[in-house]
Coordinates of C-alpha atoms in Angstrom, one line a residue:
M203 CA -19.4 86.8 62.1
N204 CA -18.9 83.4 59.5
T205 CA -16.7 85.0 56.6
P206 CA -18.1 82.0 53.8
S207 CA -15.2 80.2 52.5
S208 CA -14.4 80.8 48.7
H209 CA -16.4 76.8 47.8
S210 CA -19.6 78.1 49.7
F211 CA -19.4 81.2 46.7
S212 CA -18.4 78.6 43.9
R213 CA -20.8 76.2 45.2
R214 CA -24.0 78.7 45.8
R215 CA -23.1 80.1 42.3
F216 CA -23.4 76.1 40.7
L217 CA -26.6 75.1 42.0
G218 CA -28.2 79.0 40.5
G219 CA -27.8 77.0 37.4
L220 CA -28.8 73.7 37.7
S221 CA -31.5 72.7 37.1
L222 CA -34.0 70.6 39.1
A223 CA -33.0 67.8 38.0
A224 CA -29.3 68.0 38.6
V225 CA -29.4 69.4 41.8
G226 CA -31.7 66.4 43.4
S227 CA -29.5 64.5 45.1
V228 CA -28.4 67.9 46.5
L229 CA -31.8 69.4 47.6
A230 CA -33.6 66.7 48.7
P231 CA -31.8 63.0 48.6
S232 CA -35.4 61.2 49.0
L233 CA -36.8 62.5 45.7
R234 CA -33.9 62.2 43.8
A235 CA -34.8 60.7 39.8
E236 CA -32.7 57.2 40.2
D237 CA -35.3 56.5 43.0
A238 CA -36.9 52.8 42.7
A239 CA -40.3 53.1 42.2
P240 CA -42.3 51.3 44.6
A241 CA -43.9 47.7 44.8
R242 CA -47.1 49.7 45.4
K243 CA -47.9 53.3 46.1
L244 CA -49.0 53.7 49.3
G245 CA -52.8 55.2 49.1
V246 CA -53.4 58.7 50.0
A247 CA -57.3 60.2 51.1
L248 CA -58.0 63.4 51.3
V249 CA -60.2 64.9 54.0
G250 CA -61.8 67.7 52.9
L251 CA -62.9 68.8 49.2
G252 CA -61.7 72.2 49.5
S253 CA -60.4 74.6 46.7
Y254 CA -56.9 73.3 47.9
S255 CA -57.5 70.0 47.6
T256 CA -59.7 70.5 44.2
G257 CA -57.4 72.6 42.2
Q258 CA -53.5 71.5 44.1
L259 CA -53.6 68.4 46.1
G260 CA -55.7 66.0 44.3
P261 CA -53.7 66.9 40.4
A262 CA -50.8 66.4 42.3
L263 CA -51.4 63.4 42.9
R264 CA -51.1 62.2 39.4
E265 CA -48.1 62.8 39.6
T266 CA -46.4 61.3 42.6
R267 CA -44.2 58.4 41.9
F268 CA -44.4 57.2 45.6
C269 CA -48.5 57.5 46.6
K270 CA -51.6 57.7 45.2
L271 CA -55.5 59.0 45.4
A272 CA -57.3 56.7 47.0
G273 CA -60.0 57.5 49.0
V274 CA -61.6 60.8 49.7
V275 CA -63.8 62.4 53.1
T276 CA -66.1 64.4 52.8
G277 CA -70.0 66.3 53.6
D278 CA -70.8 65.6 50.6
P279 CA -71.5 61.6 49.0
A280 CA -71.6 62.7 45.4
K281 CA -69.1 65.3 44.8
G282 CA -66.8 62.3 47.2
K283 CA -68.5 59.9 43.7
K284 CA -67.9 62.2 41.3
W285 CA -63.9 62.1 42.7
A286 CA -63.8 58.6 42.6
A287 CA -65.1 58.6 38.8
D288 CA -62.4 61.2 38.1
Y289 CA -59.6 59.7 39.5
G290 CA -60.1 56.4 39.1
F291 CA -60.7 54.8 43.1
P292 CA -63.4 52.7 44.5
E293 CA -66.9 54.4 45.4
K294 CA -66.3 52.5 48.9
N295 CA -63.8 54.5 49.2
V296 CA -65.5 57.7 49.4
Y297 CA -66.2 58.5 53.4
G298 CA -68.4 61.2 55.5
Y299 CA -66.3 62.4 57.8
E300 CA -68.8 61.2 60.7
G301 CA -66.7 57.3 59.6
F302 CA -63.2 57.7 60.5
A303 CA -63.2 54.5 62.4
S304 CA -64.4 52.5 59.7
I305 CA -61.3 53.9 57.8
A306 CA -59.3 51.5 59.9
E307 CA -60.4 48.4 58.0
N308 CA -58.8 50.3 54.2
K309 CA -55.5 47.8 53.3
D310 CA -56.6 50.6 50.3
I311 CA -55.8 54.1 52.4
D312 CA -52.2 54.4 53.8
V313 CA -52.3 58.6 54.5
L314 CA -55.4 61.0 55.6
Y315 CA -54.4 64.7 54.6
I316 CA -56.3 66.9 56.7
V317 CA -57.2 69.7 54.6
T318 CA -60.5 71.1 56.8
P319 CA -60.8 74.3 57.7
T320 CA -57.7 75.3 60.7
G321 CA -60.4 75.1 63.6
L322 CA -61.1 71.1 62.4
H323 CA -57.4 69.9 62.2
A324 CA -57.4 68.8 66.2
E325 CA -60.2 66.7 66.1
H326 CA -59.6 65.2 62.3
A327 CA -56.0 64.1 62.7
I328 CA -56.5 63.1 66.3
A329 CA -59.2 61.0 64.7
A330 CA -56.6 60.0 61.7
A331 CA -54.9 58.2 64.1
A332 CA -56.8 57.4 67.3
K333 CA -59.7 56.2 65.8
A334 CA -58.3 55.4 61.8
G335 CA -54.7 54.4 63.0
K336 CA -53.8 56.0 59.4
H337 CA -50.1 58.1 59.3
V338 CA -51.2 61.9 58.8
I339 CA -50.7 65.1 57.1
V340 CA -51.9 68.1 58.5
E341 CA -52.2 71.0 56.2
K342 CA -50.8 74.5 57.8
P343 CA -51.0 75.6 60.0
M344 CA -51.0 72.7 62.2
A345 CA -53.5 73.7 64.7
G346 CA -55.3 76.8 66.0
T347 CA -53.5 76.7 69.4
A348 CA -49.7 75.4 70.6
A349 CA -52.4 73.0 72.7
E350 CA -54.2 71.8 70.1
C351 CA -50.5 70.9 68.3
D352 CA -49.7 68.5 71.6
A353 CA -53.0 66.3 71.6
I354 CA -52.6 66.1 68.0
I355 CA -48.9 64.8 68.0
A356 CA -49.4 62.9 71.3
A357 CA -52.4 60.9 69.5
C358 CA -50.1 60.5 66.0
A359 CA -47.4 59.4 69.1
K360 CA -49.9 57.2 71.1
A361 CA -51.2 55.1 67.8
K362 CA -47.5 54.3 66.3
V363 CA -48.3 56.2 63.1
K364 CA -45.9 59.1 61.2
L365 CA -47.1 63.3 61.2
S366 CA -46.0 65.8 59.4
V367 CA -47.3 69.1 57.6
G368 CA -48.4 70.6 54.6
Y369 CA -45.0 72.8 54.3
R370 CA -44.3 72.1 50.6
L371 CA -42.3 74.7 50.4
H372 CA -39.0 72.6 52.1
F373 CA -39.3 70.7 49.0
D374 CA -39.3 73.8 46.8
P375 CA -35.7 74.5 45.7
Y376 CA -35.8 78.5 45.4
H377 CA -36.2 78.4 48.8
R378 CA -33.6 75.6 49.7
E379 CA -31.2 78.1 48.6
L380 CA -33.2 80.6 50.8
A381 CA -32.6 78.3 53.8
R382 CA -29.6 76.8 52.8
H383 CA -28.2 80.9 52.0
G384 CA -29.1 81.2 56.4
K385 CA -27.9 77.7 57.6
E386 CA -24.8 78.8 56.2
K387 CA -24.7 82.2 56.6
D388 CA -23.5 83.2 53.6
F389 CA -24.7 87.0 54.3
G390 CA -23.0 87.6 56.9
I391 CA -25.4 88.9 60.0
P392 CA -27.0 90.3 61.4
L393 CA -30.2 90.0 58.7
K394 CA -33.0 91.9 58.0
M395 CA -35.5 90.7 56.0
K396 CA -38.4 91.7 54.9
G397 CA -42.2 90.0 53.6
E398 CA -45.0 91.0 52.2
R399 CA -48.5 87.8 51.6
K400 CA -51.5 90.4 50.7
F401 CA -54.3 89.7 48.8
R402 CA -58.2 90.9 48.4
N403 CA -60.6 88.9 50.1
A404 CA -64.5 90.1 49.7
G405 CA -65.0 87.9 52.9
G406 CA -68.0 85.1 53.0
T407 CA -66.2 81.8 53.6
W408 CA -64.4 80.1 57.1
R409 CA -61.3 82.0 56.7
T410 CA -62.9 85.4 58.5
Q411 CA -65.1 83.4 60.9
R412 CA -62.6 82.3 63.8
K413 CA -63.7 79.8 64.7
L414 CA -63.1 77.8 61.7
G415 CA -60.3 79.8 60.8
C416 CA -58.7 80.5 64.0
G417 CA -57.6 84.0 63.1
G418 CA -57.6 85.8 59.7
P419 CA -54.5 86.9 57.0
L420 CA -52.0 85.5 59.9
M421 CA -53.4 82.0 60.5
D422 CA -54.0 81.4 56.2
I423 CA -51.2 83.5 54.1
G424 CA -48.9 85.1 57.7
I425 CA -47.3 81.8 58.1
Y426 CA -45.9 81.8 54.7
L427 CA -43.7 84.6 55.9
V428 CA -43.0 83.2 59.3
Q429 CA -41.6 80.5 57.7
G430 CA -39.4 82.4 55.4
G431 CA -38.1 84.2 58.9
I432 CA -37.1 81.5 60.4
M433 CA -35.7 79.8 57.0
G434 CA -33.4 83.3 56.7
A435 CA -32.3 82.6 59.9
G436 CA -31.0 79.4 60.0
G437 CA -34.1 77.2 60.9
V438 CA -34.4 79.1 64.5
A439 CA -37.2 80.1 65.9
P440 CA -37.6 83.9 66.9
V441 CA -37.1 85.2 70.3
A442 CA -39.4 88.0 70.7
V443 CA -42.0 89.3 68.6
T444 CA -44.0 92.6 67.5
A445 CA -47.5 93.3 66.1
K446 CA -49.9 96.0 64.7
E447 CA -53.2 95.7 63.5
H448 CA -53.8 97.5 60.5
P449 CA -57.1 99.8 60.2
N450 CA -60.3 97.2 59.0
T451 CA -61.9 98.6 56.4
R452 CA -64.1 96.4 56.0
P453 CA -65.9 95.9 59.4
T454 CA -69.6 93.9 58.0
V455 CA -66.6 91.3 56.8
F456 CA -64.2 90.8 59.5
K457 CA -66.0 90.9 61.8
D458 CA -64.2 88.0 63.6
V459 CA -60.3 88.0 62.8
E460 CA -58.2 90.7 61.7
E461 CA -58.6 92.2 58.1
G462 CA -54.9 92.8 58.5
L463 CA -51.5 93.5 60.7
D464 CA -48.1 94.3 59.7
F465 CA -44.9 92.1 62.6
T466 CA -41.8 91.8 63.7
M467 CA -39.6 88.5 64.6
E468 CA -36.1 89.1 66.2
F469 CA -33.9 86.7 66.8
A470 CA -31.1 85.9 68.9
D471 CA -28.2 86.9 66.3
G472 CA -29.9 90.5 65.9
S473 CA -31.4 89.3 62.7
V474 CA -35.0 90.9 62.2
L475 CA -38.0 89.9 60.2
E476 CA -40.3 92.6 59.0
A477 CA -43.5 91.5 57.9
S478 CA -47.0 92.7 56.4
T479 CA -49.5 90.5 55.6
S480 CA -53.8 91.6 54.6
Y481 CA -57.4 90.8 53.6
A482 CA -57.8 94.2 52.0
G483 CA -55.8 93.4 48.8
G484 CA -52.4 94.7 46.7
G485 CA -51.1 91.8 45.2
R486 CA -47.7 91.1 46.7
D487 CA -46.1 88.5 47.4
A488 CA -42.5 89.2 47.9
F489 CA -39.5 88.1 50.6
R490 CA -36.7 89.9 50.7
M491 CA -33.0 88.6 52.6
E492 CA -30.3 90.9 53.0
G493 CA -26.8 91.2 55.6
P494 CA -23.6 92.7 55.2
K495 CA -22.4 90.2 52.2
G496 CA -24.7 90.0 49.9
W497 CA -29.3 90.0 49.3
L498 CA -31.0 87.5 48.4
E499 CA -34.7 88.2 47.1
F500 CA -38.1 86.9 46.1
K501 CA -39.1 89.5 43.6
Q502 CA -42.5 88.0 42.8
K503 CA -44.7 84.9 43.7
A504 CA -42.2 83.9 46.5
F505 CA -45.0 81.7 48.8
T506 CA -47.3 80.2 45.3
Y507 CA -47.1 77.1 43.9
S508 CA -44.5 78.5 40.6
G509 CA -43.0 81.3 39.2
A510 CA -41.4 82.8 41.6
V511 CA -38.4 85.3 40.4
V512 CA -35.7 84.8 42.6
E513 CA -32.5 87.5 41.7
T514 CA -29.0 87.6 44.6
S515 CA -26.3 89.5 44.7
L516 CA -24.6 86.9 42.7
G517 CA -27.1 87.0 39.9
P518 CA -30.5 85.2 39.4
L519 CA -31.6 81.9 40.0
S520 CA -33.3 79.6 38.1
F521 CA -34.8 76.3 38.3
S522 CA -37.0 73.9 36.2
K523 CA -40.1 73.6 36.8
M524 CA -41.6 71.8 40.0
N525 CA -44.9 70.3 41.8
Q526 CA -44.3 71.4 45.3
Q527 CA -46.9 69.6 46.4
A528 CA -46.3 66.7 45.1
A529 CA -42.6 66.6 46.1
Q530 CA -43.9 67.0 49.6
M531 CA -46.5 63.8 49.6
D532 CA -43.9 61.7 47.8
D533 CA -41.3 63.0 50.2
F534 CA -43.8 61.9 54.0
A535 CA -44.6 58.2 51.3
Q536 CA -40.9 57.6 51.5
C537 CA -40.2 58.5 55.1
I538 CA -43.1 56.2 56.1
Q539 CA -41.6 52.8 53.1
T540 CA -38.0 53.8 55.0
G541 CA -38.9 54.9 58.3
R542 CA -36.6 57.7 58.6
E543 CA -37.9 60.8 59.9
T544 CA -40.3 63.8 57.8
P545 CA -38.0 67.0 57.5
V546 CA -41.5 69.4 58.4
G547 CA -43.3 67.3 61.4
G548 CA -45.0 67.8 63.8
A549 CA -42.5 70.1 66.6
M550 CA -41.9 72.4 63.4
G551 CA -46.1 72.3 63.2
R552 CA -46.2 73.5 66.9
R553 CA -42.9 76.3 67.3
D554 CA -45.3 77.9 64.2
V555 CA -47.9 77.9 66.1
A556 CA -46.8 78.9 69.4
I557 CA -45.2 81.6 67.2
L558 CA -47.8 82.6 66.0
E559 CA -49.8 83.0 68.8
A560 CA -47.3 85.2 70.1
I561 CA -47.8 87.1 66.8
Y562 CA -51.2 87.7 68.3
E563 CA -50.3 88.8 71.9
A564 CA -48.4 91.1 70.5
M565 CA -51.5 92.9 68.4
R566 CA -53.7 92.9 71.4
T567 CA -51.7 94.0 73.8
G568 CA -49.1 97.1 71.6
Q569 CA -46.1 95.0 74.1
K570 CA -43.2 93.0 72.2
V571 CA -43.9 89.3 73.8
P572 CA -41.0 86.6 73.8
V573 CA -41.4 83.6 72.4
K574 CA -41.8 80.3 74.2
V575 CA -41.4 77.1 72.4

C-alpha cells in the first residue's frame, strides 16, 4: 500500500485553493494562458445540430482560441443557413449528410465533430475520415459496439487523420483532481466508489430507440459513471462487472431500452464502483470515492457542465468557472497543430464501449462478466 508523502498532501491543498488560471500549467499544459494564438484557427464543422450542438458546442466555439465554427452538416438546409448567419461562416459550408465527399475540397474545414445519435457515429465518423479526409471528434459513447469503434479507428488511421472522443470532463479541473488522486493513490487502496446519474426522460426522442441510442441511460449518462470509476481507480479498466436492470415503470416508453440499472465495476486492486443510472427521475448527479486514508465527493452536479460542489477529507475544492467544451476542442486543435496525441483518443473510447457491452451482458445474464478491452 502506498503511503502519500507530505509533498503530495501539501500539493493537494495547494491545488485545491487555486483558480483554474493559476493551475493551468499543472492541469492542462496545452491550455496555458501564455500559449500564443495560432496564425490560423482550425475550422470545425458540427455534424448534427441537436440540443448538444445548439446549447453547448456552438456557444463554446465562440470562446475557443485555437479553433472556430466553420461549417455544419445537417438534414435541414434552412437550419444550416441560420447557423451560417448566426456564426458568420459562408452558406457554402452548409452540407447535407450525403455530402461528405465534397467536404474534402473545403479548405475552411479541418475537423468534423460527430454529434449525431450513437447508432450513426460509425457511419458518419468513417465518412468524415475516409471520404472527407478530415480530423474527427466523435461524441461519447464512441459507437454502439467495440467492433464499430475498431472500424472508426481503422478508417482514421488509413486516412492519416487524428481521432478524439468528446470526453469534456478530462479538461475539467475537478475531474482532473479526481484522476490525480486516483493515479497517486492519495487515499490508499482499495477504494469504495459510488455514483448516481439520473433524470426523467419522457420519451419521444432517439434516446429511447435502440437503433439510434444503442441502449438506454447506460449509454447516455451511465458512461460518465464508468469514466468516473476509472479515473478514481487510477486510469485502469475494471476486470469484471455485474448489473441488474431496474423495474420498467413505463413499458410504453421503454420498449427498446432499459429504463434504469444498477451496476458494479471491480478493479484488480480490490477497488469497487457501485453505480446507478436511470431515466425514471430523481435528478441525482453525484460521485464519491473513499479509501482508508481519505475521501473525495462530488456533492452535486458531478458530471454536468458547471456548478460542481466538491468536498474532500482535506477540505473543499474550488476552481474558477471554465467552459469544458471549449477546453476540449482547443486541446484537440493543438494536438493537430503540434502533432501530439490527444489524451482522449479512440483507444479510450473503444475501451469504454467494451465495458458498456460487458455491463449489458451482465444485466442480461445476471452473471458477473469479465471485462476484455
